[in-house]
Amino acid sequence: MAAKGSHSHVKLEGEIERCRAEGHWGQLRHLAQQLLPLARPPRKVAAAGGAQDAEDYGSMLLAEALLEECLKEKFAKLKDSIPLTEKNEPKLSEAKQYLTNILSRGKLRPKYMTEAMLILGKLHYVEGSYRDAISMYARAGIDDLSTKDEPLYMLRLVTEAFVIKGLSLERSTNSIASRARLCEREEEVMACFETACFIAQVYLQELEKTLNNTHSRSIKGSNVTYSEFELSYFLEAALQSAYVTHLKKGNIVKGMRSLREILRTVETKSTQTFKMTAAKQLAQVLLHSLSEDCYWSPLSDLLPEFMNKEDQSYVSNLCRRPELYTEENAYCPQDNVEEALLLLLISESMANRDAVISRAPDQQDDRAISLRDASAVYDLLSITLGRRGQYVMLSECLERAMKFAFDEFHLWYQLALSMVACGKSAYAVSVLKECAKLRPTDPTVPLLAAKVCIGSLHWLEEGEYFAKMVIDLGEDAGESLAKGYLALGLTYSLQATDGELSCLSSLVKNLLKTGEATLKGTQDELNKKALQTLERARDLAPEDHQIILYLSLQLALVRQISDAIEHLQEALQLCKDDLNSLHLLALLFSAQKHYQHALDVINMAVVEYPESFSLLFTKVKLEWIHKGPEEALVTCRHMLQMWQMVYNVLQHSGSEKGSSVTETPVIKKHNGLHLTLPDAHDADSGSQRASSLAASRLEQAMSEITMQSSAMKQGPMQLWTALEQIWLQAAELFMEQQHLKEASFCIQEAASLFPTSHAVLYMRGKLAEMKGNLEEARQLYDEALTVNPAGVEIMHSLGVSPPSIAVKCVTQETVLYNPKQNYSDPLSLLEGRTFGMLTCCHRTGLVLSRLERRDLAQKVLRDAIRIQTTSHRAWNSLGEVLQAQGKNEAAIECFLTALDLESSSPVIPFTVIPREL
């Protein structure tokens, strides 16, 4: 019987310790109430006073259970630091009475007496009696308590005691006048917080081991899984008070050290949410408060300038240390952005895993908390990935957030912005449509959608729709109303120049059948609407230089050159160094044939924007016309030098960030990259030296620099496209000088970049034609046409006899002619291809003229003139047809009209100015 009683006693004691360690307060209360009537001590004690000792022990357990249940019920007040009163909290009053009686009698064993003091100290704190709490902990001697070989519940009690002592010292009335004493108080507070943090982590790690063992052994009566364990208020405070206090006081170094130590400890299930918060806070510190120059990696020592700021640890040797993750094969970030990104990606994974997606009413609060935490992580990810240009990764992260972002505008809008930034424009428009539904009164959403549609997508109908959405808001759109009118005006302007082209083929068929021309009226109407809309935008925002610029551009497009210059001067007064304004001014001067003035403006703009290849290409055209090809070649050489400088800068920045996350790594630098044009005056330039040099440079370019492999595609594509255009421009200039060897060299350099480029194939065909190899030229033109059916220069060369090639086409157009097509029937010719530009009709007339169908050619060209009355090329082509028919007087009138219209044509079309928001 004695053995049976002893076994029962041990089992009861084990259950009590388990309940106290795992926080099963209801069960502990039941066990304590069972213990009181027995009047038996939990362990062997002397017979004298044994009943009283057992009763006090049971009272202490009951008091602890009552206090913990009260704190759990009043968690909100505890979190807001609102003191609890005995009058309003019966459980608190009862617990205090039990503990006071126990301590007054003093019959408990010393171990349990210490426990009672720790519990009473906690009770004093929640009552707001901070001095009493400090006194009670001093009486218990917590500074000398050892946590080694102590049961789990004791680790919890000591953890709470240290954190409560630190909080009590912080909140107690400060009556200390001595600065030295204040510093001692602050150090004491930090010692309490750091000790509490260490012991708390040890407690949670040991608790997880115990619970896992309990679950695996399926001990009878243990129906609680570890996932049900929740951190109490004081355990959370113990984990975070140390680093929070450091950061509040501006001790960034110590705060970061504390956060890193917490994140390096072996994780438990109960600390997963806390660690996500800690990772997020460390990321905020890294991004906001630490520069890259002051960064030190988690596995390295502090920088020397921070060593004096790092004091020795306050943690006593009596405390056990938590287990840490091993550093073997661990990834170590190289800068603060990398570490922040690593932390945030971990936090994002945890936020997605723990997201509450249920729409049930009882889950509303949990769903709101989950969304708030996730939104904070994604905001930080936007900042971090934005610094590295990692918008593709950001959009992928935000797409994962959509599963719990129902009706959440912020996350949807962030997703749209990330997709715009990474070039997923079509997806961005779809997302922005959803954003507009969530916030129908926000003008910035449809305005951004209009910008994407007008710019990268060229969806003019959709752009018009979004612009009208902004305008329909009226005065509610505020300052965005003017931008809405600007967007609408740009869509009308773009529709007038190329928005109607898709229906041009069917229109020409209608012209041939009925003779009715409706496109000219549509184009004129769109131009008129564009001017009216842009003027309305200007009335709403008279100080917006961008609106005035596009109003001037629209006037230039309809050949009102003087009015365009007048308005452009207003734009330049508002913004004197705007690139597009200066570029347009140069084009307007060139349209008036003031080439020197145009060159002066371009040179001034190039000084402000030396890396603008658009300006430099215009400068080449102006110099070619005004000063000759030799001067233009000098600018081409300068463009090559500028390209190489930009390339080297990008490479240098890429090498500095070689260990960091980058969006598109730059191609590895090679010492052989040195771009120069051949010297046309070199005595050996026409000998074997030029061809062998071109061949060797072609091989070098293909193997090292500009291969059409993934290596080239890793770099910025616009840069390589610009290089191709520079080589081809130089080749054209050399051909103008009849320096065919040098032109061949330039074409080969361009071909090494993009071998199948239609521009390269066309230039090779032109070179072959100049050499007299007409069959080779025809094949190259045919290949170029296969790549790009919209190349007017290609089709012009195919469809016009060699003497007519001297006619220059400044812009690329879609032409109709196909050498493999049967042209016995003009309708089959019209059905063979779709027109791509408004001015293609006059090219059709030239083809028909060569086929001796001059009457039909004359009709098509007259229709082309009705479509676009300002096309001097169409008038000139009509004059050629009339001349071939012997109608010399009418031909002379057409030629004179073409000359008059050509007098207002710029060296490069006005459409080179980008029309975008």
JSON list of C-alpha atoms in Angstrom, two decimals, residues 133-218:
[
{"chain": "A", "resi": 133, "resn": "ALA", "atom": "CA", "xyz": [7.22, 44.02, -7.24]},
{"chain": "A", "resi": 134, "resn": "ILE", "atom": "CA", "xyz": [10.88, 45.09, -7.18]},
{"chain": "A", "resi": 135, "resn": "SER", "atom": "CA", "xyz": [11.02, 44.59, -3.41]},
{"chain": "A", "resi": 136, "resn": "MET", "atom": "CA", "xyz": [9.47, 41.14, -3.66]},
{"chain": "A", "resi": 137, "resn": "TYR", "atom": "CA", "xyz": [11.98, 40.04, -6.29]},
{"chain": "A", "resi": 138, "resn": "ALA", "atom": "CA", "xyz": [14.83, 41.39, -4.19]},
{"chain": "A", "resi": 139, "resn": "ARG", "atom": "CA", "xyz": [13.47, 39.40, -1.26]},
{"chain": "A", "resi": 140, "resn": "ALA", "atom": "CA", "xyz": [13.36, 36.30, -3.48]},
{"chain": "A", "resi": 141, "resn": "GLY", "atom": "CA", "xyz": [16.97, 36.92, -4.58]},
{"chain": "A", "resi": 142, "resn": "ILE", "atom": "CA", "xyz": [16.39, 36.33, -8.27]},
{"chain": "A", "resi": 143, "resn": "ASP", "atom": "CA", "xyz": [19.84, 37.64, -9.19]},
{"chain": "A", "resi": 144, "resn": "ASP", "atom": "CA", "xyz": [21.39, 34.65, -7.45]},
{"chain": "A", "resi": 145, "resn": "LEU", "atom": "CA", "xyz": [18.96, 32.05, -8.75]},
{"chain": "A", "resi": 146, "resn": "SER", "atom": "CA", "xyz": [20.44, 29.38, -10.97]},
{"chain": "A", "resi": 147, "resn": "THR", "atom": "CA", "xyz": [18.41, 27.91, -13.81]},
{"chain": "A", "resi": 148, "resn": "LYS", "atom": "CA", "xyz": [20.62, 24.88, -14.28]},
{"chain": "A", "resi": 149, "resn": "ASP", "atom": "CA", "xyz": [18.95, 21.55, -13.57]},
{"chain": "A", "resi": 150, "resn": "GLU", "atom": "CA", "xyz": [15.70, 23.30, -12.64]},
{"chain": "A", "resi": 151, "resn": "PRO", "atom": "CA", "xyz": [12.27, 22.07, -13.79]},
{"chain": "A", "resi": 152, "resn": "LEU", "atom": "CA", "xyz": [10.64, 23.78, -16.76]},
{"chain": "A", "resi": 153, "resn": "TYR", "atom": "CA", "xyz": [8.06, 25.70, -14.78]},
{"chain": "A", "resi": 154, "resn": "MET", "atom": "CA", "xyz": [10.88, 27.26, -12.76]},
{"chain": "A", "resi": 155, "resn": "LEU", "atom": "CA", "xyz": [12.50, 28.53, -15.96]},
{"chain": "A", "resi": 156, "resn": "ARG", "atom": "CA", "xyz": [9.21, 30.18, -16.83]},
{"chain": "A", "resi": 157, "resn": "LEU", "atom": "CA", "xyz": [8.89, 31.79, -13.40]},
{"chain": "A", "resi": 158, "resn": "VAL", "atom": "CA", "xyz": [12.46, 33.12, -13.47]},
{"chain": "A", "resi": 159, "resn": "THR", "atom": "CA", "xyz": [12.00, 34.44, -17.02]},
{"chain": "A", "resi": 160, "resn": "GLU", "atom": "CA", "xyz": [8.88, 36.33, -16.01]},
{"chain": "A", "resi": 161, "resn": "ALA", "atom": "CA", "xyz": [10.56, 37.59, -12.86]},
{"chain": "A", "resi": 162, "resn": "PHE", "atom": "CA", "xyz": [13.47, 39.17, -14.73]},
{"chain": "A", "resi": 163, "resn": "VAL", "atom": "CA", "xyz": [11.33, 40.80, -17.40]},
{"chain": "A", "resi": 164, "resn": "ILE", "atom": "CA", "xyz": [8.87, 42.10, -14.81]},
{"chain": "A", "resi": 165, "resn": "LYS", "atom": "CA", "xyz": [11.70, 43.49, -12.73]},
{"chain": "A", "resi": 166, "resn": "GLY", "atom": "CA", "xyz": [13.06, 45.32, -15.79]},
{"chain": "A", "resi": 167, "resn": "LEU", "atom": "CA", "xyz": [9.65, 46.69, -16.68]},
{"chain": "A", "resi": 168, "resn": "SER", "atom": "CA", "xyz": [9.04, 47.74, -13.07]},
{"chain": "A", "resi": 169, "resn": "LEU", "atom": "CA", "xyz": [12.36, 49.59, -12.96]},
{"chain": "A", "resi": 170, "resn": "GLU", "atom": "CA", "xyz": [11.44, 51.40, -16.17]},
{"chain": "A", "resi": 171, "resn": "ARG", "atom": "CA", "xyz": [7.98, 52.40, -14.96]},
{"chain": "A", "resi": 172, "resn": "SER", "atom": "CA", "xyz": [8.69, 53.17, -11.31]},
{"chain": "A", "resi": 173, "resn": "THR", "atom": "CA", "xyz": [8.80, 56.82, -10.32]},
{"chain": "A", "resi": 174, "resn": "ASN", "atom": "CA", "xyz": [12.24, 58.22, -10.99]},
{"chain": "A", "resi": 175, "resn": "SER", "atom": "CA", "xyz": [13.55, 60.01, -7.92]},
{"chain": "A", "resi": 176, "resn": "ILE", "atom": "CA", "xyz": [17.25, 59.55, -8.67]},
{"chain": "A", "resi": 177, "resn": "ALA", "atom": "CA", "xyz": [19.14, 62.82, -9.11]},
{"chain": "A", "resi": 178, "resn": "SER", "atom": "CA", "xyz": [22.60, 61.39, -9.76]},
{"chain": "A", "resi": 179, "resn": "ARG", "atom": "CA", "xyz": [23.45, 60.80, -13.41]},
{"chain": "A", "resi": 180, "resn": "ALA", "atom": "CA", "xyz": [25.68, 57.90, -12.46]},
{"chain": "A", "resi": 181, "resn": "ARG", "atom": "CA", "xyz": [22.84, 56.28, -10.57]},
{"chain": "A", "resi": 182, "resn": "LEU", "atom": "CA", "xyz": [20.56, 56.71, -13.57]},
{"chain": "A", "resi": 183, "resn": "CYS", "atom": "CA", "xyz": [23.10, 54.96, -15.76]},
{"chain": "A", "resi": 184, "resn": "GLU", "atom": "CA", "xyz": [23.28, 52.13, -13.25]},
{"chain": "A", "resi": 185, "resn": "ARG", "atom": "CA", "xyz": [19.51, 51.87, -13.32]},
{"chain": "A", "resi": 186, "resn": "GLU", "atom": "CA", "xyz": [19.50, 51.66, -17.13]},
{"chain": "A", "resi": 187, "resn": "GLU", "atom": "CA", "xyz": [22.20, 48.99, -17.06]},
{"chain": "A", "resi": 188, "resn": "GLU", "atom": "CA", "xyz": [20.21, 47.04, -14.49]},
{"chain": "A", "resi": 189, "resn": "VAL", "atom": "CA", "xyz": [17.14, 47.22, -16.70]},
{"chain": "A", "resi": 190, "resn": "MET", "atom": "CA", "xyz": [19.07, 45.95, -19.72]},
{"chain": "A", "resi": 191, "resn": "ALA", "atom": "CA", "xyz": [20.61, 43.17, -17.63]},
{"chain": "A", "resi": 192, "resn": "CYS", "atom": "CA", "xyz": [17.12, 42.04, -16.62]},
{"chain": "A", "resi": 193, "resn": "PHE", "atom": "CA", "xyz": [15.84, 42.11, -20.21]},
{"chain": "A", "resi": 194, "resn": "GLU", "atom": "CA", "xyz": [18.78, 40.25, -21.71]},
{"chain": "A", "resi": 195, "resn": "THR", "atom": "CA", "xyz": [18.71, 37.61, -18.99]},
{"chain": "A", "resi": 196, "resn": "ALA", "atom": "CA", "xyz": [14.97, 37.16, -19.47]},
{"chain": "A", "resi": 197, "resn": "CYS", "atom": "CA", "xyz": [15.48, 36.76, -23.24]},
{"chain": "A", "resi": 198, "resn": "PHE", "atom": "CA", "xyz": [18.10, 34.03, -22.80]},
{"chain": "A", "resi": 199, "resn": "ILE", "atom": "CA", "xyz": [16.12, 32.08, -20.23]},
{"chain": "A", "resi": 200, "resn": "ALA", "atom": "CA", "xyz": [12.90, 32.39, -22.25]},
{"chain": "A", "resi": 201, "resn": "GLN", "atom": "CA", "xyz": [14.53, 30.84, -25.31]},
{"chain": "A", "resi": 202, "resn": "VAL", "atom": "CA", "xyz": [15.99, 28.01, -23.24]},
{"chain": "A", "resi": 203, "resn": "TYR", "atom": "CA", "xyz": [12.57, 27.42, -21.66]},
{"chain": "A", "resi": 204, "resn": "LEU", "atom": "CA", "xyz": [10.79, 27.27, -25.04]},
{"chain": "A", "resi": 205, "resn": "GLN", "atom": "CA", "xyz": [13.39, 24.95, -26.56]},
{"chain": "A", "resi": 206, "resn": "GLU", "atom": "CA", "xyz": [13.23, 22.57, -23.63]},
{"chain": "A", "resi": 207, "resn": "LEU", "atom": "CA", "xyz": [9.45, 22.74, -23.59]},
{"chain": "A", "resi": 208, "resn": "GLU", "atom": "CA", "xyz": [9.29, 21.71, -27.24]},
{"chain": "A", "resi": 209, "resn": "LYS", "atom": "CA", "xyz": [11.51, 18.71, -26.55]},
{"chain": "A", "resi": 210, "resn": "THR", "atom": "CA", "xyz": [9.33, 17.66, -23.63]},
{"chain": "A", "resi": 211, "resn": "LEU", "atom": "CA", "xyz": [6.10, 18.03, -25.56]},
{"chain": "A", "resi": 212, "resn": "ASN", "atom": "CA", "xyz": [7.47, 16.16, -28.54]},
{"chain": "A", "resi": 213, "resn": "ASN", "atom": "CA", "xyz": [8.52, 13.30, -26.27]},
{"chain": "A", "resi": 214, "resn": "THR", "atom": "CA", "xyz": [5.15, 13.36, -24.55]},
{"chain": "A", "resi": 215, "resn": "HIS", "atom": "CA", "xyz": [3.33, 13.23, -27.85]},
{"chain": "A", "resi": 216, "resn": "SER", "atom": "CA", "xyz": [5.50, 10.43, -29.25]},
{"chain": "A", "resi": 217, "resn": "ARG", "atom": "CA", "xyz": [5.03, 8.29, -26.16]},
{"chain": "A", "resi": 218, "resn": "SER", "atom": "CA", "xyz": [1.28, 9.02, -26.02]}
]
